[in-house]
Short mmCIF file of C-alpha atoms and ligand atoms in Angstrom, two decimals:
data_model
loop_
_atom_site.label_atom_id
_atom_site.label_comp_id
_atom_site.label_asym_id
_atom_site.label_seq_id
_atom_site.Cartn_x
_atom_site.Cartn_y
_atom_site.Cartn_z
CA MET A 1 103.91 90.69 128.57
CA LYS A 2 104.54 93.87 127.84
CA ILE A 3 102.71 94.41 124.84
CA LEU A 4 102.76 97.22 121.77
CA ILE A 5 99.77 97.69 119.49
CA VAL A 6 100.31 100.04 116.04
CA GLY A 7 97.60 101.99 114.75
CA SER A 8 94.82 104.70 116.24
CA GLY A 9 91.57 102.90 115.06
CA GLY A 10 88.91 101.47 116.07
CA ARG A 11 90.24 97.95 115.49
CA GLU A 12 93.54 98.69 117.48
CA HIS A 13 91.07 99.97 120.56
CA ALA A 14 89.25 96.33 120.40
CA LEU A 15 92.86 94.70 120.22
CA ALA A 16 94.15 97.07 123.60
CA TRP A 17 90.39 96.45 125.07
CA LYS A 18 90.76 92.63 124.43
CA LEU A 19 94.68 92.14 125.38
CA SER A 20 93.91 93.83 128.17
CA GLN A 21 92.00 91.26 129.48
CA SER A 22 94.86 88.44 129.39
CA SER A 23 96.14 88.04 133.03
CA ASP A 24 99.77 87.80 130.87
CA ALA A 25 99.29 91.13 129.25
CA GLU A 26 101.63 93.20 132.23
CA ARG A 27 101.42 96.61 130.34
CA ILE A 28 100.49 97.47 126.98
CA PHE A 29 100.88 100.55 125.14
CA CYS A 30 99.77 102.00 121.45
CA ALA A 31 101.71 103.97 119.23
CA PRO A 32 99.80 106.46 118.36
CA GLY A 33 96.09 105.07 119.76
CA ASN A 34 93.53 107.32 120.40
CA ALA A 35 91.66 108.87 123.40
CA GLY A 36 90.21 105.73 123.73
CA THR A 37 93.08 103.75 124.54
CA ALA A 38 94.71 106.22 126.60
CA ASP A 39 92.42 105.16 129.51
CA PHE A 40 94.17 102.30 129.93
CA THR A 41 97.28 101.96 127.43
CA GLU A 42 99.60 104.27 126.91
CA ASN A 43 100.18 105.78 124.32
CA VAL A 44 103.30 106.77 122.63
CA ALA A 45 103.70 108.89 119.92
CA ILE A 46 104.65 107.14 116.97
CA SER A 47 103.14 107.16 113.59
CA ALA A 48 102.29 103.33 112.72
CA SER A 49 104.29 104.48 109.39
CA ASP A 50 107.47 105.17 111.50
CA LEU A 51 109.02 101.61 111.30
CA GLU A 52 111.92 102.42 112.64
CA THR A 53 111.24 104.62 115.21
CA LEU A 54 108.46 102.17 116.73
CA ALA A 55 111.41 99.51 116.34
CA CYS A 56 113.87 101.35 118.64
CA PHE A 57 110.41 102.01 121.19
CA ALA A 58 109.88 98.52 120.85
CA LYS A 59 113.87 97.23 121.28
CA GLN A 60 114.64 100.17 124.77
CA ASN A 61 110.97 99.18 126.71
CA ARG A 62 111.94 95.68 125.70
CA ILE A 63 108.56 95.39 124.14
CA ASP A 64 107.81 91.47 124.04
CA LEU A 65 104.87 91.49 121.56
CA THR A 66 104.16 93.58 119.02
CA VAL A 67 101.11 93.70 117.75
CA ILE A 68 100.31 95.19 113.94
CA GLY A 69 96.63 96.45 112.88
CA PRO A 70 96.90 98.43 109.89
CA ASP A 71 98.05 97.02 106.62
CA ASP A 72 100.74 100.04 105.16
CA PRO A 73 103.38 98.67 108.47
CA LEU A 74 102.28 95.37 107.21
CA ALA A 75 103.23 96.50 103.27
CA ALA A 76 106.26 98.39 104.19
CA GLY A 77 107.75 95.54 105.68
CA ILE A 78 107.94 96.23 109.70
CA VAL A 79 108.04 92.38 111.04
CA ASP A 80 110.21 91.81 108.26
CA LEU A 81 112.14 94.92 110.49
CA PHE A 82 111.39 93.18 114.01
CA THR A 83 112.55 90.02 113.49
CA ALA A 84 115.77 91.56 111.87
CA GLU A 85 115.95 93.99 115.28
CA LYS A 86 115.27 89.84 117.12
CA LEU A 87 111.69 91.30 118.04
CA ARG A 88 108.57 89.62 119.06
CA ALA A 89 106.19 90.42 115.81
CA PHE A 90 102.68 89.36 115.13
CA GLY A 91 101.74 90.00 111.26
CA PRO A 92 103.04 88.15 107.89
CA THR A 93 106.31 89.46 106.64
CA LYS A 94 106.78 91.96 103.34
CA SER A 95 106.08 89.37 101.29
CA ALA A 96 102.73 87.67 102.32
CA ALA A 97 102.01 91.04 103.05
CA ARG A 98 101.24 90.83 98.90
CA VAL A 99 98.57 89.08 98.98
CA GLU A 100 96.94 92.43 100.06
CA ALA A 101 99.24 94.71 98.79
CA SER A 102 99.49 94.01 95.37
CA LYS A 103 95.97 92.86 94.24
CA ILE A 104 97.54 91.90 90.82
CA PHE A 105 99.63 89.52 92.79
CA ALA A 106 96.84 88.22 94.93
CA LYS A 107 94.43 87.14 91.01
CA GLU A 108 97.41 85.56 89.80
CA LEU A 109 98.50 83.05 92.85
CA MET A 110 94.13 82.85 92.80
CA ARG A 111 94.45 81.72 89.21
CA ALA A 112 97.71 79.31 89.48
CA GLN A 113 95.50 77.58 92.58
CA LYS A 114 92.42 77.77 91.07
CA ILE A 115 90.20 80.00 93.42
CA PRO A 116 87.19 81.07 92.40
CA THR A 117 87.17 84.28 92.02
CA GLY A 118 85.73 87.05 89.74
CA GLU A 119 87.09 87.33 86.04
CA ALA A 120 89.62 89.58 85.76
CA ARG A 121 92.06 91.13 83.63
CA MET A 122 95.55 92.85 84.58
CA PHE A 123 96.37 95.97 83.11
CA CYS A 124 100.29 98.33 83.29
CA ASP A 125 99.29 100.45 80.09
CA SER A 126 95.88 102.65 80.03
CA ASP A 127 95.85 103.58 76.64
CA GLU A 128 95.41 99.23 76.64
CA ALA A 129 92.53 99.37 79.46
CA LEU A 130 90.94 102.45 78.11
CA ARG A 131 90.17 99.78 74.64
CA TYR A 132 89.17 96.48 76.23
CA CYS A 133 86.47 98.90 78.26
CA GLU A 134 85.19 99.24 74.81
CA ARG A 135 84.31 95.86 74.22
CA LEU A 136 83.24 95.05 78.00
CA LYS A 137 79.86 94.50 79.12
CA PHE A 138 79.28 96.89 81.76
CA PRO A 139 79.00 96.95 85.49
CA VAL A 140 82.61 95.99 85.55
CA VAL A 141 84.86 96.96 88.58
CA ILE A 142 88.21 98.97 88.21
CA LYS A 143 90.86 98.49 91.13
CA ALA A 144 93.89 100.43 91.89
CA ASP A 145 96.61 97.57 92.05
CA GLY A 146 98.49 99.07 95.39
CA LEU A 147 96.95 100.18 99.05
CA ALA A 148 94.72 103.19 98.82
CA LEU A 149 93.09 102.89 101.76
CA GLY A 150 89.86 100.83 100.86
CA LYS A 151 89.73 103.54 97.95
CA GLY A 152 91.06 102.09 95.33
CA VAL A 153 87.91 100.36 94.11
CA ILE A 154 85.66 101.53 91.48
CA MET A 155 82.50 100.07 90.52
CA ALA A 156 81.74 101.30 86.79
CA SER A 157 78.20 101.27 84.86
CA ASP A 158 78.82 102.99 82.02
CA ALA A 159 81.92 103.35 79.71
CA ALA A 160 82.14 106.95 80.33
CA THR A 161 82.90 106.03 84.47
CA ALA A 162 85.02 103.66 83.65
CA ARG A 163 87.33 105.28 81.08
CA SER A 164 87.70 108.45 83.95
CA ALA A 165 88.35 105.68 86.50
CA ILE A 166 91.23 104.34 84.05
CA ASP A 167 92.35 107.90 83.71
CA GLU A 168 92.45 109.05 87.12
CA MET A 169 94.35 106.07 88.26
CA MET A 170 96.83 105.39 85.77
CA ASN A 171 97.17 108.66 83.94
CA GLN A 172 96.54 111.49 86.84
CA ALA A 173 98.09 108.91 90.12
CA CYS A 174 95.17 110.13 92.35
CA PHE A 175 96.68 106.87 94.41
CA GLY A 176 100.10 107.19 93.93
CA ASP A 177 102.34 103.95 92.42
CA ALA A 178 99.34 102.24 93.86
CA GLY A 179 97.59 102.85 91.32
CA ARG A 180 99.48 102.51 88.36
CA ARG A 181 98.74 98.99 87.45
CA ILE A 182 94.93 98.07 87.71
CA VAL A 183 92.29 94.82 87.45
CA ILE A 184 89.34 95.46 85.56
CA GLU A 185 87.04 92.42 87.08
CA GLU A 186 83.93 91.09 86.72
CA PHE A 187 80.94 92.68 89.04
CA LEU A 188 80.04 89.95 91.54
CA ARG A 189 76.08 90.02 92.87
CA GLY A 190 75.68 88.78 95.83
CA THR A 191 76.29 89.45 99.55
CA GLU A 192 79.40 89.16 100.91
CA CYS A 193 80.87 88.31 104.15
CA SER A 194 84.54 88.65 106.22
CA VAL A 195 86.30 85.47 107.85
CA HIS A 196 89.28 86.13 109.21
CA ALA A 197 91.69 83.40 109.83
CA LEU A 198 94.97 83.02 112.62
CA VAL A 199 97.50 81.42 110.14
CA ASN A 200 100.80 80.05 110.26
CA GLY A 201 101.93 78.40 107.51
CA SER A 202 99.32 75.82 106.66
CA ASN A 203 97.94 75.51 109.82
CA TYR A 204 95.38 78.15 110.30
CA HIS A 205 92.48 78.59 112.83
CA LEU A 206 89.34 80.39 111.85
CA LEU A 207 87.38 82.53 113.72
CA GLU A 208 83.28 83.34 113.71
CA SER A 209 82.25 84.79 110.36
CA ALA A 210 81.36 88.89 110.31
CA ARG A 211 79.31 91.34 107.56
CA ASP A 212 80.46 94.29 107.31
CA HIS A 213 79.00 97.58 105.18
CA LYS A 214 81.09 99.16 103.64
CA ARG A 215 79.08 102.32 101.88
CA ALA A 216 79.06 105.09 103.53
CA LEU A 217 74.84 105.47 103.67
CA ASP A 218 72.30 103.29 104.64
CA GLY A 219 70.66 100.65 102.02
CA ASP A 220 74.51 100.36 100.24
CA GLN A 221 74.12 103.05 98.84
CA GLY A 222 76.97 106.32 98.36
CA PRO A 223 80.94 105.60 98.23
CA ASN A 224 82.59 103.24 99.54
CA THR A 225 84.47 103.89 103.16
CA GLY A 226 86.45 101.68 105.20
CA GLY A 227 83.28 100.26 106.67
CA MET A 228 80.35 101.81 108.24
CA GLY A 229 79.11 98.59 110.68
CA ALA A 230 78.90 95.34 110.97
CA PHE A 231 77.78 92.43 112.21
CA SER A 232 78.64 89.31 113.94
CA PRO A 233 77.57 85.79 113.16
CA ALA A 234 77.05 86.27 109.41
CA ASN A 235 73.13 85.70 108.24
CA ASN A 236 74.73 84.01 105.13
CA TRP A 237 77.33 82.16 106.22
CA ASN A 238 77.08 77.97 107.04
CA ASN A 239 78.52 75.13 107.36
CA GLN A 240 78.95 74.77 103.78
CA LEU A 241 80.21 77.19 103.20
CA GLN A 242 82.63 76.71 105.81
CA SER A 243 84.49 73.58 104.34
CA GLN A 244 84.59 75.19 100.67
CA LEU A 245 86.17 78.36 102.18
CA GLU A 246 88.65 76.00 103.40
CA THR A 247 88.94 73.32 100.61
CA GLU A 248 88.76 76.27 97.52
CA ILE A 249 90.63 79.36 99.51
CA ILE A 250 92.05 78.93 102.45
CA GLN A 251 94.45 75.64 102.00
CA PRO A 252 94.57 76.29 97.86
CA LEU A 253 96.35 79.73 98.69
CA LEU A 254 98.34 78.71 101.59
CA ARG A 255 99.91 76.12 99.39
CA GLY A 256 100.22 78.55 96.39
CA LEU A 257 102.15 80.79 98.65
CA LEU A 258 104.33 78.19 100.69
CA ASP A 259 104.92 76.81 96.74
CA GLU A 260 106.42 80.17 96.71
CA GLY A 261 108.53 80.01 99.64
CA VAL A 262 105.97 82.29 101.58
CA GLU A 263 105.17 81.53 104.88
CA PHE A 264 102.21 83.61 105.85
CA ARG A 265 102.64 84.30 110.02
CA GLY A 266 98.86 86.63 110.85
CA LEU A 267 96.14 87.42 110.85
CA LEU A 268 94.37 86.40 106.83
CA TYR A 269 90.89 87.35 106.06
CA PRO A 270 89.24 86.72 103.16
CA GLY A 271 86.58 89.24 102.10
CA LEU A 272 84.11 87.04 99.69
CA MET A 273 80.86 87.21 97.96
CA ILE A 274 78.55 84.62 98.25
CA THR A 275 77.19 84.47 94.65
CA SER A 276 74.41 81.45 93.93
CA GLU A 277 77.41 79.96 92.62
CA GLY A 278 79.02 79.85 95.72
CA PRO A 279 81.50 82.05 97.55
CA ARG A 280 84.29 84.14 95.49
CA VAL A 281 87.07 86.17 96.81
CA LEU A 282 87.04 89.61 96.50
CA GLU A 283 90.18 90.70 97.97
CA PHE A 284 92.34 89.14 100.93
CA ASN A 285 93.70 91.09 103.33
CA CYS A 286 96.89 90.55 105.88
CA ARG A 287 95.50 92.12 109.04
CA PHE A 288 92.49 91.87 111.31
CA GLY A 289 89.45 94.32 109.82
CA ASP A 290 88.44 97.65 110.54
CA PRO A 291 85.11 97.26 111.62
CA GLU A 292 84.86 93.25 111.35
CA THR A 293 86.75 93.50 115.10
CA GLN A 294 85.34 95.60 117.09
CA ALA A 295 82.36 93.15 116.56
CA LEU A 296 84.24 90.16 117.00
CA LEU A 297 86.41 90.47 119.50
CA PRO A 298 83.31 90.65 122.66
CA ARG A 299 82.42 87.41 121.15
CA LEU A 300 85.26 86.23 121.90
CA LYS A 301 85.74 84.27 125.12
CA SER A 302 89.21 82.90 125.07
CA ASP A 303 92.55 84.94 125.90
CA LEU A 304 93.15 86.18 122.63
CA LEU A 305 96.93 86.70 123.83
CA PRO A 306 98.14 83.24 124.03
CA LEU A 307 96.03 82.84 120.32
CA LEU A 308 98.04 85.56 118.64
CA ASN A 309 101.24 84.37 120.92
CA ALA A 310 100.50 80.56 118.95
CA THR A 311 100.27 81.75 115.55
CA ILE A 312 103.79 83.24 115.90
CA ASP A 313 105.19 80.38 117.33
CA GLY A 314 102.99 77.29 114.89
CA ASN A 315 101.27 75.77 117.58
CA LEU A 316 97.66 76.10 116.89
CA SER A 317 96.40 73.20 116.56
CA GLN A 318 97.13 73.01 120.46
CA PHE A 319 94.01 75.51 121.23
CA THR A 320 90.61 75.92 120.97
CA ILE A 321 89.08 78.66 120.40
CA GLU A 322 85.73 79.45 123.00
CA TRP A 323 82.70 81.84 121.24
CA ASP A 324 79.80 83.52 123.18
CA THR A 325 76.55 82.40 121.43
CA ARG A 326 75.01 86.01 121.08
CA ALA A 327 75.58 87.94 118.28
CA ALA A 328 77.23 91.70 118.09
CA VAL A 329 76.25 94.93 116.13
CA THR A 330 78.78 97.06 116.14
CA VAL A 331 77.47 101.01 114.80
CA VAL A 332 80.27 103.59 113.30
CA LEU A 333 79.90 106.80 114.14
CA ALA A 334 81.53 109.04 111.32
CA SER A 335 82.04 112.86 110.69
CA ALA A 336 80.27 113.81 108.34
CA GLY A 337 81.23 114.28 104.37
CA TYR A 338 84.07 110.64 105.11
CA PRO A 339 84.82 108.76 103.45
CA GLY A 340 85.47 112.39 100.79
CA LYS A 341 86.60 115.96 103.40
CA TYR A 342 85.78 116.16 106.83
CA GLU A 343 85.20 118.65 109.61
CA ILE A 344 87.29 117.39 113.20
CA GLY A 345 87.78 119.19 116.74
CA LYS A 346 84.05 118.54 117.86
CA THR A 347 83.36 117.69 121.14
CA ILE A 348 82.03 114.35 121.57
CA SER A 349 79.06 113.54 124.44
CA GLY A 350 77.80 110.91 125.36
CA LEU A 351 80.12 108.58 126.23
CA ASP A 352 79.87 107.13 129.84
CA ASP A 353 76.03 107.08 129.51
CA ALA A 354 76.57 104.57 126.22
CA ALA A 355 78.91 102.74 128.31
CA LYS A 356 77.19 102.27 131.08
CA LEU A 357 74.78 100.20 129.00
CA GLU A 358 74.95 96.26 129.37
CA ASP A 359 76.76 94.45 127.22
CA VAL A 360 77.77 97.58 125.11
CA GLN A 361 81.30 98.30 124.51
CA VAL A 362 82.60 102.08 122.36
CA PHE A 363 85.62 101.70 120.62
CA HIS A 364 87.28 105.01 119.72
CA ALA A 365 89.12 104.91 116.35
CA GLY A 366 89.84 109.33 115.77
CA THR A 367 89.20 110.69 118.97
CA LYS A 368 92.06 112.63 120.95
CA ARG A 369 91.31 114.44 124.32
CA VAL A 370 91.83 117.89 124.16
CA ASP A 371 91.98 119.77 127.90
CA GLY A 372 89.48 117.64 129.44
CA GLU A 373 87.61 116.79 126.82
CA ILE A 374 87.67 114.02 123.99
CA LYS A 375 86.97 115.65 120.21
CA THR A 376 86.48 114.45 117.11
CA ALA A 377 90.00 113.47 115.14
CA GLY A 378 88.78 111.46 111.95
CA GLY A 379 86.26 110.15 109.19
CA ARG A 380 85.80 107.25 111.61
CA VAL A 381 85.04 108.84 115.10
CA LEU A 382 83.54 105.88 117.25
CA ALA A 383 82.20 102.38 116.36
CA VAL A 384 79.84 101.19 119.44
CA THR A 385 79.57 97.10 119.90
CA ALA A 386 76.28 95.93 121.39
CA LEU A 387 76.00 92.09 122.67
CA GLY A 388 72.40 90.14 122.33
CA SER A 389 70.81 87.48 122.85
CA THR A 390 70.24 87.71 118.85
CA LEU A 391 71.29 89.91 116.19
CA GLN A 392 67.67 92.38 116.43
CA ALA A 393 68.74 92.19 120.37
CA ALA A 394 71.78 93.53 119.96
CA ARG A 395 71.10 96.17 117.10
CA SER A 396 68.47 97.93 119.10
CA ARG A 397 70.99 97.94 121.99
CA ALA A 398 73.89 99.13 119.55
CA TYR A 399 71.82 102.12 118.64
CA GLU A 400 70.15 102.60 122.21
CA ALA A 401 74.08 103.47 122.93
CA VAL A 402 74.58 105.30 120.24
CA SER A 403 71.62 107.62 120.88
CA CYS A 404 73.03 108.36 124.10
CA ILE A 405 76.06 110.04 122.01
CA HIS A 406 76.50 113.64 119.94
CA PHE A 407 78.90 115.64 118.48
CA GLU A 408 78.19 118.64 115.46
CA ASN A 409 78.06 116.90 112.34
CA CYS A 410 77.69 112.98 113.28
CA HIS A 411 76.90 110.67 110.22
CA TYR A 412 76.40 106.87 110.87
CA ARG A 413 74.20 104.13 109.38
CA ARG A 414 70.59 103.41 110.85
CA ASP A 415 70.53 100.29 108.93
CA ILE A 416 73.59 97.91 110.09
CA ALA A 417 72.45 94.48 110.45
CA LEU A 418 69.02 95.69 109.53
CA GLY A 419 66.57 92.03 107.97
CA ALA A 420 69.67 90.26 109.22
CA ASN A 421 67.76 86.95 109.78
CA ASP A 422 68.35 85.64 113.75
P1 AMP B 501 87.82 95.22 98.02
O1 AMP B 501 88.85 96.06 98.47
O2 AMP B 501 88.50 94.23 96.36
O3 AMP B 501 87.40 94.15 98.86
O4 AMP B 501 86.42 95.70 97.50
C1 AMP B 501 86.10 96.89 98.25
C2 AMP B 501 84.66 96.81 98.11
O5 AMP B 501 84.31 96.38 96.69
C3 AMP B 501 84.13 94.84 98.41
O6 AMP B 501 83.48 94.92 99.56
C4 AMP B 501 83.27 94.87 97.54
O7 AMP B 501 81.77 95.68 98.51
C5 AMP B 501 83.40 95.77 96.24
N1 AMP B 501 83.56 94.85 95.61
C6 AMP B 501 84.72 94.43 94.95
N2 AMP B 501 85.13 93.72 93.67
C7 AMP B 501 83.48 93.81 93.41
C8 AMP B 501 83.45 93.01 92.47
N3 AMP B 501 84.02 91.98 91.47
N4 AMP B 501 81.83 92.69 92.43
C9 AMP B 501 81.48 93.08 92.84
N5 AMP B 501 81.15 94.23 94.26
C10 AMP B 501 82.97 94.57 94.31
N1 LIG B 502 86.25 96.37 106.54
C1 LIG B 502 87.21 96.05 105.82
C2 LIG B 502 88.62 96.18 105.72
O1 LIG B 502 88.93 96.22 106.89
O2 LIG B 502 88.79 96.46 104.62
#
């Protein structure tokens, strides 16, 4: 099969790496890819948001399967476009991708299906939202309705912060149209967990659990980012939570979508808060997580390609998924300043030394090859994953690999998976 992977992050490098191990993968293209994917796939200089050009490329090159990494092209309808062009693509249609692309749509669906989630109110008028703030107990969470690169969620510990978040989102349009409507949600306490599922209509296969570290700094301080590290399996996950997830969350969600005539086909990943009263949905994502994918795929023993095909074809139930019982820890190396302003173009050294370590995979994200050197080209630069017999063994190995790699103003968290019980 000829495969096209859309995107340029660590998640896409991990997907390409795993798919390249499939005996059915004949040729792999990444659009636009990064310096890591260039080593073993063919990078194509087409942006993940240029849907028409991607479809033309897929047609001209007789691509058998396109796998879409990021949320934006899914929300913009890339799968609808590919399907109309008789091209096979892994990911939900535009209407199914609304579970992630509109927090209001997701909340309304959860409410209708009685799916456990935080209490919330939706607003399209800023004055009304501001008035509501006057009678709130803090902290609360203010969320832009649409996609905002993982930055559209603000924890407001007091009324002043809430007012300025509402003003920036709704009046100053700091997230463009994504923040014209907002959700004000109760602040949930607990620990987070990401569970991925391959879904076709009402059929699904859960993948192993993972935990992300969203905040920029050690000790969960600093602003929210796309994710600074992950580990799998999650130490706060168990069989009881899994059966609650299936019966109280996944099954009612898929039923609710089907009731509206929407068949979800692709990867669904609820972000959960495990509270003292059970799991609560923070959000639904309609694609693989980043950096969770970099921790999950090295643990996946089964061939990924037939699983993606079975998700599209609706014969998932014929497959079992095999996992490496070892744990995986992924540490993200970022450019200092991320998720705010940062510099790029710094030379990266030590990648080969890190990759030589046993059970280590170095996934590239914001990297670019310039004159034979690998340079930084984004906020999140690399995701370094190690496997180990315990989480702590995987963690030591991951940090050993990280210590081999250098670039100016490199920032990473020192506490990924720290204190997670084995
Ligand atoms: P979301 O995009 O909705 O998942 O939000 C991003 C991150 O914000 C989550 O992973 C949590 O760390 C945090 N968050 C979102 N909603 C809440 C909530 N209701 N209570 C506490 N933290 C939240
Ligand atoms: N790791 C968070 C996300 O992919 O949305």
